[in-house]
GROMACS .gro file of C-alpha atoms in nm:
model
  368
    1UNK     CA    1   4.714  13.822  12.536
    2UNK     CA    2   4.853  13.635  12.233
    3UNK     CA    3   4.879  13.311  12.431
    4UNK     CA    4   4.517  13.348  12.540
    5UNK     CA    5   4.416  13.384  12.177
    6UNK     CA    6   4.620  13.080  12.074
    7UNK     CA    7   4.466  12.874  12.352
    8UNK     CA    8   4.123  12.948  12.209
    9UNK     CA    9   4.214  12.894  11.844
   10UNK     CA   10   4.430  12.585  11.894
   11UNK     CA   11   4.733  12.720  11.707
   12UNK     CA   12   5.066  12.546  11.752
   13UNK     CA   13   5.299  12.831  11.659
   14UNK     CA   14   5.302  13.196  11.558
   15UNK     CA   15   5.618  13.354  11.419
   16UNK     CA   16   5.665  13.731  11.393
   17UNK     CA   17   5.906  13.812  11.111
   18UNK     CA   18   6.088  14.147  11.105
   19UNK     CA   19   6.374  14.271  10.890
   20UNK     CA   20   6.424  14.645  10.908
   21UNK     CA   21   6.660  14.667  10.610
   22UNK     CA   22   6.411  14.489  10.383
   23UNK     CA   23   6.109  14.664  10.533
   24UNK     CA   24   5.959  14.328  10.626
   25UNK     CA   25   5.682  14.301  10.882
   26UNK     CA   26   5.517  13.962  10.854
   27UNK     CA   27   5.347  13.693  11.058
   28UNK     CA   28   5.345  13.317  10.997
   29UNK     CA   29   5.080  13.114  11.179
   30UNK     CA   30   5.090  12.735  11.202
   31UNK     CA   31   4.756  12.605  11.318
   32UNK     CA   32   4.777  12.227  11.309
   33UNK     CA   33   5.028  11.972  11.179
   34UNK     CA   34   4.857  11.648  11.286
   35UNK     CA   35   4.799  11.537  10.927
   36UNK     CA   36   5.123  11.677  10.787
   37UNK     CA   37   5.325  11.997  10.737
   38UNK     CA   38   5.132  12.323  10.729
   39UNK     CA   39   5.080  12.437  10.372
   40UNK     CA   40   4.919  12.774  10.309
   41UNK     CA   41   4.959  13.085  10.100
   42UNK     CA   42   5.129  13.415  10.167
   43UNK     CA   43   4.906  13.722  10.162
   44UNK     CA   44   5.026  14.083  10.127
   45UNK     CA   45   4.782  14.345  10.245
   46UNK     CA   46   4.797  14.702  10.388
   47UNK     CA   47   4.649  14.609  10.726
   48UNK     CA   48   4.553  14.912  10.933
   49UNK     CA   49   4.695  14.761  11.252
   50UNK     CA   50   4.923  14.473  11.352
   51UNK     CA   51   4.629  14.325  11.542
   52UNK     CA   52   4.430  14.315  11.219
   53UNK     CA   53   4.715  14.125  11.054
   54UNK     CA   54   4.732  13.880  11.344
   55UNK     CA   55   4.356  13.823  11.341
   56UNK     CA   56   4.366  13.757  10.966
   57UNK     CA   57   4.658  13.514  10.972
   58UNK     CA   58   4.508  13.318  11.264
   59UNK     CA   59   4.171  13.291  11.093
   60UNK     CA   60   4.320  13.199  10.757
   61UNK     CA   61   4.560  12.938  10.892
   62UNK     CA   62   4.282  12.765  11.084
   63UNK     CA   63   4.080  12.759  10.765
   64UNK     CA   64   4.371  12.590  10.586
   65UNK     CA   65   4.371  12.309  10.843
   66UNK     CA   66   4.005  12.242  10.778
   67UNK     CA   67   4.046  12.283  10.403
   68UNK     CA   68   4.324  12.025  10.387
   69UNK     CA   69   4.140  11.785  10.615
   70UNK     CA   70   3.805  11.799  10.437
   71UNK     CA   71   3.987  11.761  10.103
   72UNK     CA   72   4.157  11.438  10.209
   73UNK     CA   73   4.511  11.581  10.198
   74UNK     CA   74   4.793  11.477  10.428
   75UNK     CA   75   4.866  11.837  10.518
   76UNK     CA   76   4.812  12.073  10.805
   77UNK     CA   77   4.712  12.437  10.804
   78UNK     CA   78   4.931  12.745  10.801
   79UNK     CA   79   4.937  13.093  10.653
   80UNK     CA   80   5.166  13.391  10.612
   81UNK     CA   81   5.083  13.760  10.588
   82UNK     CA   82   5.305  14.054  10.498
   83UNK     CA   83   5.196  14.397  10.615
   84UNK     CA   84   5.231  14.624  10.314
   85UNK     CA   85   5.078  14.757   9.996
   86UNK     CA   86   5.132  14.502   9.716
   87UNK     CA   87   5.109  14.777   9.454
   88UNK     CA   88   5.412  14.971   9.582
   89UNK     CA   89   5.596  14.794   9.867
   90UNK     CA   90   5.726  14.481   9.692
   91UNK     CA   91   6.098  14.420   9.650
   92UNK     CA   92   6.341  14.132   9.606
   93UNK     CA   93   6.484  14.198   9.952
   94UNK     CA   94   6.139  14.185  10.113
   95UNK     CA   95   6.053  13.843   9.976
   96UNK     CA   96   6.398  13.696  10.024
   97UNK     CA   97   6.388  13.808  10.387
   98UNK     CA   98   6.051  13.636  10.424
   99UNK     CA   99   6.195  13.325  10.260
  100UNK     CA  100   6.467  13.307  10.525
  101UNK     CA  101   6.204  13.298  10.798
  102UNK     CA  102   6.015  13.022  10.615
  103UNK     CA  103   6.339  12.827  10.583
  104UNK     CA  104   6.407  12.858  10.955
  105UNK     CA  105   6.092  12.652  11.022
  106UNK     CA  106   6.255  12.354  10.846
  107UNK     CA  107   5.945  12.231  10.666
  108UNK     CA  108   5.682  12.288  10.932
  109UNK     CA  109   5.539  12.557  10.705
  110UNK     CA  110   5.535  12.546  10.323
  111UNK     CA  111   5.434  12.872  10.157
  112UNK     CA  112   5.249  12.956   9.834
  113UNK     CA  113   5.066  13.243   9.663
  114UNK     CA  114   4.764  13.424   9.800
  115UNK     CA  115   4.608  13.771   9.774
  116UNK     CA  116   4.858  14.034   9.658
  117UNK     CA  117   5.123  13.777   9.562
  118UNK     CA  118   5.217  13.633   9.223
  119UNK     CA  119   5.455  13.378   9.074
  120UNK     CA  120   5.734  13.636   9.038
  121UNK     CA  121   5.725  13.708   9.411
  122UNK     CA  122   5.751  13.336   9.484
  123UNK     CA  123   6.064  13.322   9.265
  124UNK     CA  124   6.237  13.552   9.514
  125UNK     CA  125   6.117  13.349   9.813
  126UNK     CA  126   6.252  13.037   9.640
  127UNK     CA  127   6.602  13.187   9.640
  128UNK     CA  128   6.608  13.152  10.020
  129UNK     CA  129   6.403  12.838  10.088
  130UNK     CA  130   6.291  12.524   9.914
  131UNK     CA  131   5.967  12.511  10.111
  132UNK     CA  132   5.773  12.694   9.841
  133UNK     CA  133   5.493  12.582   9.610
  134UNK     CA  134   5.315  12.761   9.329
  135UNK     CA  135   5.644  12.851   9.162
  136UNK     CA  136   5.700  12.861   8.787
  137UNK     CA  137   5.694  12.539   8.589
  138UNK     CA  138   6.067  12.566   8.513
  139UNK     CA  139   6.130  12.498   8.881
  140UNK     CA  140   5.898  12.197   8.885
  141UNK     CA  141   5.605  12.400   9.011
  142UNK     CA  142   5.254  12.442   8.879
  143UNK     CA  143   5.258  12.818   8.835
  144UNK     CA  144   4.964  13.044   8.919
  145UNK     CA  145   4.707  12.842   9.122
  146UNK     CA  146   4.419  13.079   9.038
  147UNK     CA  147   4.281  12.884   8.741
  148UNK     CA  148   4.276  12.569   8.951
  149UNK     CA  149   4.100  12.739   9.240
  150UNK     CA  150   3.839  12.864   8.995
  151UNK     CA  151   3.803  12.519   8.837
  152UNK     CA  152   3.755  12.364   9.179
  153UNK     CA  153   3.500  12.631   9.269
  154UNK     CA  154   3.300  12.528   8.963
  155UNK     CA  155   3.296  12.170   9.094
  156UNK     CA  156   3.157  12.295   9.425
  157UNK     CA  157   2.905  12.511   9.243
  158UNK     CA  158   2.773  12.214   9.046
  159UNK     CA  159   2.730  12.018   9.369
  160UNK     CA  160   2.539  12.309   9.527
  161UNK     CA  161   2.314  12.355   9.224
  162UNK     CA  162   2.241  11.984   9.216
  163UNK     CA  163   2.148  11.979   9.585
  164UNK     CA  164   1.940  12.298   9.574
  165UNK     CA  165   1.775  12.279   9.232
  166UNK     CA  166   1.821  11.919   9.121
  167UNK     CA  167   2.040  11.996   8.820
  168UNK     CA  168   2.390  12.114   8.732
  169UNK     CA  169   2.304  12.348   8.446
  170UNK     CA  170   2.532  12.639   8.533
  171UNK     CA  171   2.417  12.851   8.240
  172UNK     CA  172   2.056  12.831   8.357
  173UNK     CA  173   2.123  13.045   8.665
  174UNK     CA  174   2.248  13.397   8.743
  175UNK     CA  175   2.544  13.494   8.961
  176UNK     CA  176   2.659  13.793   9.164
  177UNK     CA  177   3.038  13.774   9.181
  178UNK     CA  178   3.193  13.997   9.445
  179UNK     CA  179   3.564  14.036   9.369
  180UNK     CA  180   3.728  13.970   9.033
  181UNK     CA  181   4.097  13.940   9.105
  182UNK     CA  182   4.303  13.646   8.978
  183UNK     CA  183   4.061  13.378   9.095
  184UNK     CA  184   3.741  13.577   9.054
  185UNK     CA  185   3.820  13.664   8.692
  186UNK     CA  186   3.894  13.300   8.608
  187UNK     CA  187   3.568  13.201   8.776
  188UNK     CA  188   3.374  13.464   8.578
  189UNK     CA  189   3.532  13.335   8.257
  190UNK     CA  190   3.416  12.981   8.332
  191UNK     CA  191   3.064  13.098   8.418
  192UNK     CA  192   3.034  13.295   8.097
  193UNK     CA  193   3.160  13.001   7.892
  194UNK     CA  194   2.849  12.822   8.018
  195UNK     CA  195   2.631  13.114   7.909
  196UNK     CA  196   2.544  13.230   8.260
  197UNK     CA  197   2.423  13.580   8.347
  198UNK     CA  198   2.695  13.735   8.566
  199UNK     CA  199   2.694  14.055   8.773
  200UNK     CA  200   3.035  14.174   8.894
  201UNK     CA  201   3.187  14.426   9.132
  202UNK     CA  202   3.538  14.501   9.255
  203UNK     CA  203   3.740  14.786   9.404
  204UNK     CA  204   3.958  14.769   9.092
  205UNK     CA  205   3.767  14.952   8.819
  206UNK     CA  206   3.997  14.819   8.546
  207UNK     CA  207   3.912  14.462   8.642
  208UNK     CA  208   3.542  14.541   8.632
  209UNK     CA  209   3.577  14.699   8.288
  210UNK     CA  210   3.767  14.395   8.162
  211UNK     CA  211   3.491  14.164   8.286
  212UNK     CA  212   3.236  14.377   8.104
  213UNK     CA  213   3.433  14.415   7.780
  214UNK     CA  214   3.583  14.066   7.747
  215UNK     CA  215   3.322  13.846   7.909
  216UNK     CA  216   2.997  14.038   7.877
  217UNK     CA  217   2.928  14.077   8.248
  218UNK     CA  218   2.709  14.348   8.402
  219UNK     CA  219   2.883  14.583   8.645
  220UNK     CA  220   2.722  14.696   8.970
  221UNK     CA  221   2.840  14.912   9.258
  222UNK     CA  222   3.048  14.776   9.546
  223UNK     CA  223   2.760  14.789   9.790
  224UNK     CA  224   2.489  14.717   9.534
  225UNK     CA  225   2.609  14.360   9.476
  226UNK     CA  226   2.419  14.246   9.788
  227UNK     CA  227   2.088  14.363   9.641
  228UNK     CA  228   2.124  14.195   9.303
  229UNK     CA  229   1.837  13.963   9.211
  230UNK     CA  230   2.054  13.662   9.123
  231UNK     CA  231   2.033  13.294   9.209
  232UNK     CA  232   2.387  13.258   9.344
  233UNK     CA  233   2.606  13.492   9.547
  234UNK     CA  234   2.975  13.421   9.479
  235UNK     CA  235   3.206  13.605   9.720
  236UNK     CA  236   3.550  13.581   9.561
  237UNK     CA  237   3.752  13.855   9.731
  238UNK     CA  238   3.818  13.904  10.102
  239UNK     CA  239   3.610  13.743  10.375
  240UNK     CA  240   3.325  13.846  10.602
  241UNK     CA  241   3.084  13.968  10.334
  242UNK     CA  242   2.810  13.734  10.455
  243UNK     CA  243   2.723  13.927  10.768
  244UNK     CA  244   2.427  14.057  10.965
  245UNK     CA  245   2.419  14.376  10.758
  246UNK     CA  246   2.417  14.206  10.419
  247UNK     CA  247   2.213  13.889  10.481
  248UNK     CA  248   1.875  14.070  10.514
  249UNK     CA  249   1.932  14.213  10.166
  250UNK     CA  250   1.998  13.876  10.001
  251UNK     CA  251   1.760  13.745   9.738
  252UNK     CA  252   2.008  13.468   9.662
  253UNK     CA  253   1.921  13.101   9.700
  254UNK     CA  254   2.281  12.975   9.709
  255UNK     CA  255   2.610  13.111   9.841
  256UNK     CA  256   2.909  12.958   9.664
  257UNK     CA  257   3.234  13.140   9.590
  258UNK     CA  258   3.612  13.131   9.609
  259UNK     CA  259   3.675  13.369   9.902
  260UNK     CA  260   3.800  13.247  10.239
  261UNK     CA  261   3.609  13.309  10.562
  262UNK     CA  262   3.290  13.421  10.390
  263UNK     CA  263   3.081  13.405  10.708
  264UNK     CA  264   3.157  13.699  10.937
  265UNK     CA  265   3.048  13.489  11.237
  266UNK     CA  266   2.899  13.147  11.301
  267UNK     CA  267   2.569  13.323  11.378
  268UNK     CA  268   2.566  13.434  11.016
  269UNK     CA  269   2.586  13.071  10.908
  270UNK     CA  270   2.289  12.993  11.132
  271UNK     CA  271   2.093  13.286  10.990
  272UNK     CA  272   2.163  13.183  10.631
  273UNK     CA  273   2.034  12.835  10.717
  274UNK     CA  274   1.717  12.979  10.874
  275UNK     CA  275   1.648  13.178  10.559
  276UNK     CA  276   1.670  12.867  10.342
  277UNK     CA  277   1.984  12.980  10.160
  278UNK     CA  278   2.222  12.696  10.080
  279UNK     CA  279   2.575  12.783  10.190
  280UNK     CA  280   2.854  12.585  10.023
  281UNK     CA  281   3.132  12.602  10.287
  282UNK     CA  282   3.414  12.814  10.151
  283UNK     CA  283   3.713  12.603  10.245
  284UNK     CA  284   3.561  12.296  10.083
  285UNK     CA  285   3.471  12.489   9.766
  286UNK     CA  286   3.797  12.678   9.713
  287UNK     CA  287   4.033  12.387   9.785
  288UNK     CA  288   4.139  12.352   9.420
  289UNK     CA  289   4.440  12.579   9.457
  290UNK     CA  290   4.562  12.392   9.764
  291UNK     CA  291   4.509  12.056   9.597
  292UNK     CA  292   4.704  12.175   9.295
  293UNK     CA  293   5.011  12.304   9.477
  294UNK     CA  294   5.009  12.009   9.719
  295UNK     CA  295   5.101  11.784   9.427
  296UNK     CA  296   5.429  11.968   9.387
  297UNK     CA  297   5.556  11.796   9.699
  298UNK     CA  298   5.571  11.457   9.527
  299UNK     CA  299   5.609  11.576   9.166
  300UNK     CA  300   5.351  11.775   8.975
  301UNK     CA  301   5.114  11.632   8.715
  302UNK     CA  302   4.834  11.845   8.571
  303UNK     CA  303   4.603  11.555   8.489
  304UNK     CA  304   4.633  11.423   8.841
  305UNK     CA  305   4.558  11.775   8.966
  306UNK     CA  306   4.235  11.805   8.769
  307UNK     CA  307   4.126  11.459   8.876
  308UNK     CA  308   4.188  11.551   9.239
  309UNK     CA  309   3.989  11.874   9.203
  310UNK     CA  310   3.688  11.686   9.079
  311UNK     CA  311   3.662  11.532   9.427
  312UNK     CA  312   3.542  11.874   9.547
  313UNK     CA  313   3.204  11.789   9.396
  314UNK     CA  314   3.181  11.472   9.602
  315UNK     CA  315   3.314  11.640   9.918
  316UNK     CA  316   3.037  11.900   9.898
  317UNK     CA  317   2.783  11.624   9.848
  318UNK     CA  318   2.904  11.458  10.168
  319UNK     CA  319   2.879  11.787  10.357
  320UNK     CA  320   2.523  11.847  10.239
  321UNK     CA  321   2.431  11.491  10.336
  322UNK     CA  322   2.578  11.533  10.687
  323UNK     CA  323   2.392  11.864  10.725
  324UNK     CA  324   2.063  11.703  10.628
  325UNK     CA  325   2.121  11.388  10.831
  326UNK     CA  326   2.226  11.561  11.151
  327UNK     CA  327   2.002  11.867  11.122
  328UNK     CA  328   2.291  12.114  11.137
  329UNK     CA  329   2.395  12.408  10.915
  330UNK     CA  330   2.632  12.322  10.633
  331UNK     CA  331   2.924  12.513  10.786
  332UNK     CA  332   2.900  12.295  11.095
  333UNK     CA  333   2.872  11.984  10.880
  334UNK     CA  334   3.196  12.077  10.702
  335UNK     CA  335   3.374  12.136  11.033
  336UNK     CA  336   3.247  11.802  11.162
  337UNK     CA  337   3.373  11.620  10.855
  338UNK     CA  338   3.718  11.780  10.885
  339UNK     CA  339   3.749  11.731  11.261
  340UNK     CA  340   3.654  11.366  11.240
  341UNK     CA  341   3.927  11.304  10.984
  342UNK     CA  342   4.190  11.490  11.188
  343UNK     CA  343   4.093  11.295  11.498
  344UNK     CA  344   4.081  10.956  11.327
  345UNK     CA  345   4.394  10.982  11.113
  346UNK     CA  346   4.583  11.166  11.386
  347UNK     CA  347   4.547  10.864  11.614
  348UNK     CA  348   4.698  10.618  11.368
  349UNK     CA  349   4.976  10.827  11.216
  350UNK     CA  350   5.325  10.842  11.353
  351UNK     CA  351   5.493  11.183  11.339
  352UNK     CA  352   5.605  11.223  10.976
  353UNK     CA  353   5.703  11.586  10.959
  354UNK     CA  354   6.067  11.509  10.901
  355UNK     CA  355   5.993  11.253  10.631
  356UNK     CA  356   5.763  11.485  10.441
  357UNK     CA  357   6.007  11.773  10.461
  358UNK     CA  358   6.299  11.557  10.351
  359UNK     CA  359   6.101  11.418  10.057
  360UNK     CA  360   6.004  11.772   9.952
  361UNK     CA  361   6.360  11.899   9.976
  362UNK     CA  362   6.496  11.603   9.784
  363UNK     CA  363   6.248  11.657   9.502
  364UNK     CA  364   6.333  12.026   9.477
  365UNK     CA  365   6.710  11.970   9.492
  366UNK     CA  366   6.678  11.714   9.216
  367UNK     CA  367   6.553  11.990   8.988
  368UNK     CA  368   6.883  12.174   9.019
   0.00000   0.00000   0.00000
């Protein structure tokens, strides 16, 4: 069954990671390494079934391939998931055990933070492998990637507003932000700094209250967010919230947020297009975090990171142009842009996995 799934998704490798003593149950999926080693975050989530975890890691790792490709990075796509509750199941042993599995892949997969994971967790992973990004600055890392993901999302938002409305005046429009975790809260902060009207919702009531108290947002119910009369819907939590149940309720004119896999199915992307809603493809919009941690491989520089993230604006412009030119939905235009780069660069590149891994290891060892 798994091989049938991999044949359809195009994945190169799936690794099941189990350590009974540490309580580790994890999956690492490597989707594509044509452009370079697979870089992608580690997510910790209380999946109801192992199949749910597999489905998530396969979907997320494929998205990382496309995200890296459309962003112009020499990286492939991978992802890791740990089955567990991040509020009560974390331990040093758990993350060090995961780090040993990452290390066994010898650079084919480089890990980083994602949902349920923070810099402190990455410190434990780093004790067992050097193939880690998003670690603390004292280790030569860039720290928490959330602010950079949010900053990059703002670049994508400006491109979407420009295409849809003809201006980039963020404060002129209203936003429904679904999910205010690390990235979502940073995004809300940036929106409010521009004077925008922001509606928020989240399963974490404390986060919602913080957004209300500190940033002046308006709270709405978890399900009510889809009915808000706002210009932009910004999904910034888990994926699949743009689906056949929610789309008929949308009054939004633009969908642009930081979440991965926002479209539940491709049909949903087609339906959004039919309704005249501009969808800014998620993996092109939220690439700021990946761009940021990717710079750790050759030596991190924050100014270079911000300059790189500003290319998100231009990447979205290219996607919208392809969509208009070819008469296809924006999600297909983004896929086309990514696939063309993988195909073109893949034909001229010699295998460089070993070189990239060696360069990464040498840089990290040099930090002591």
